[in-house]
XYZ file of C-alpha atoms in Angstrom:
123
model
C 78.968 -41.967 -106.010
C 78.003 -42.926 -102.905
C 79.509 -41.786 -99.566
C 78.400 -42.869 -95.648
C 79.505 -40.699 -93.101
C 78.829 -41.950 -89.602
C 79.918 -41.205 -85.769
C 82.608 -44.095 -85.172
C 83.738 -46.523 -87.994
C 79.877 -47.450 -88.380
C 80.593 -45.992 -91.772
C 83.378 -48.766 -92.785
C 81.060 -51.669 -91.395
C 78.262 -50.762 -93.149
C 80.542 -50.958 -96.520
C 82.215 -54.357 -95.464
C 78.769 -55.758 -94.173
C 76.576 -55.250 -97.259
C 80.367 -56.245 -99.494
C 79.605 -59.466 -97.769
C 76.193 -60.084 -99.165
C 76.292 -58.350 -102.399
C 79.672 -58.794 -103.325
C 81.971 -55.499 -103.661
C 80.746 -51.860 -103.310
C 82.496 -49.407 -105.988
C 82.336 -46.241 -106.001
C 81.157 -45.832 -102.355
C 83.465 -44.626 -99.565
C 83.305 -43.833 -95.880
C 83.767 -40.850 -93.688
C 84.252 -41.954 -90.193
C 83.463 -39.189 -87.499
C 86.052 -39.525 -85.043
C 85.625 -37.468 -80.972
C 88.883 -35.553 -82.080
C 87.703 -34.326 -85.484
C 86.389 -30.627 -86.319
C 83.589 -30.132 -88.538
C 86.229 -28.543 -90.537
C 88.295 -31.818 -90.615
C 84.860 -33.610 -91.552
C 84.465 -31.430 -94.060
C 87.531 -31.466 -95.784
C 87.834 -35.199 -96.127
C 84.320 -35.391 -97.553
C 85.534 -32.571 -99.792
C 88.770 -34.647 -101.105
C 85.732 -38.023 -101.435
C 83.425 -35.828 -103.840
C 85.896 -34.320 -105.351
C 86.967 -37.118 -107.273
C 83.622 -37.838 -108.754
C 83.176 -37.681 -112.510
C 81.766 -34.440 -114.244
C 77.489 -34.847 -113.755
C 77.931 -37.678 -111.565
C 75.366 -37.100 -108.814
C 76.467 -37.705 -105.232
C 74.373 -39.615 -102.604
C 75.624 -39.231 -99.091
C 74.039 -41.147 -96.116
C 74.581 -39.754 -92.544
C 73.675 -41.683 -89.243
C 71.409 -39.396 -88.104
C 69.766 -35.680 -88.562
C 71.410 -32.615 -86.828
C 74.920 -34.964 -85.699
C 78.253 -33.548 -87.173
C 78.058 -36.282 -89.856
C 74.799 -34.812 -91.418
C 75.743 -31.244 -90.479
C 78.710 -31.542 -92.435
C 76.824 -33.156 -95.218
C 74.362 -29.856 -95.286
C 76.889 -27.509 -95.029
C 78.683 -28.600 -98.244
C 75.434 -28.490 -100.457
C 76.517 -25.126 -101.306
C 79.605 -25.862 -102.949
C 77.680 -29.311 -104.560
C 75.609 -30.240 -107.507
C 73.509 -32.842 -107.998
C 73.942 -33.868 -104.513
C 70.824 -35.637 -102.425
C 71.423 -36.647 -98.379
C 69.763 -39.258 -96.779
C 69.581 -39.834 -92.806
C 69.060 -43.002 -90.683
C 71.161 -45.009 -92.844
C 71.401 -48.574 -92.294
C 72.545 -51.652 -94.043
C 68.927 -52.384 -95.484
C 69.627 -49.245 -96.958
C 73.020 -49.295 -98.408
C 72.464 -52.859 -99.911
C 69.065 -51.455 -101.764
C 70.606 -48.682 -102.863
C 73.620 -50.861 -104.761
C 71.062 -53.178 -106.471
C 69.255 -50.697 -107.988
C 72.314 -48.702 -109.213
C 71.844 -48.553 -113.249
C 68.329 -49.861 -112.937
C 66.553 -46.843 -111.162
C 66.923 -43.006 -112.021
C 69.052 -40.992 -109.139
C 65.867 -39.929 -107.218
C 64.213 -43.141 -107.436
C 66.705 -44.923 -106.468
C 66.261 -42.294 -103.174
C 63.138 -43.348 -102.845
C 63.595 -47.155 -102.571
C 66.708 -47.119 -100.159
C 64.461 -45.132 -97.512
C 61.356 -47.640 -97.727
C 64.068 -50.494 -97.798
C 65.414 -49.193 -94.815
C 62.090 -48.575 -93.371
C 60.435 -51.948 -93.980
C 63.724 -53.398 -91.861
C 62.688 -51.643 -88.771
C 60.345 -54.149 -86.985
């Protein structure tokens, strides 16, 4: 399962924008960060997302970027979470990586080559 929680509806493009080039995304969802929302709010819809993964099923979550309510969110809900891994800076390099390697890579490698896809973007 894959979830993107950004500030603004970035989360949502991202989805639609790498559905466009590799076809649908299952399984991933986004948490938009909205001015008006409490961390608590933030938390609790993130909360009703992972929730509704399977039993073992490990949990990705990509957040904008490091210390913003997104990712603080993200952090504070490792405690309640297994098999759970968070990765800031997302961008769409990123996210479509990420779904071509699902069932091809192992969770953490799959980590791995979403962050230096991501990377090798930024020129």
């Amino acid at each position: 399962m894959l979830i993107i929680m950004t500030h603004g509806n970035l989360a949502e493009g991202l989805i639609h924008s790498a559905g466009m080039i590799v076809g649908e995304l299952k399984n991933t969802y986004a948490v938009c960060v909205q001015p008006q929302m409490s961390l608590e709010m933030v938390q609790e819809q993130f909360r009703a997302i992972a929730g509704s993964r399977k039993a073992e099923e490990h949990l990705f979550v990509m957040v904008d970027i490091l210390s913003g309510t997104p990712c603080n969110a993200a952090l504070a809900m490792r405690q309640e979470l297994e098999n759970y891994t968070i990765l800031s800076g997302v961008n769409l390099a990123m996210v479509i990586q990420f779904v071509l390697d699902e069932g091809t890579e192992d969770d953490s490698e799959r980590a791995v080559h979403a962050i230096e896809e991501g990377k090798k973007q930024l020129v």
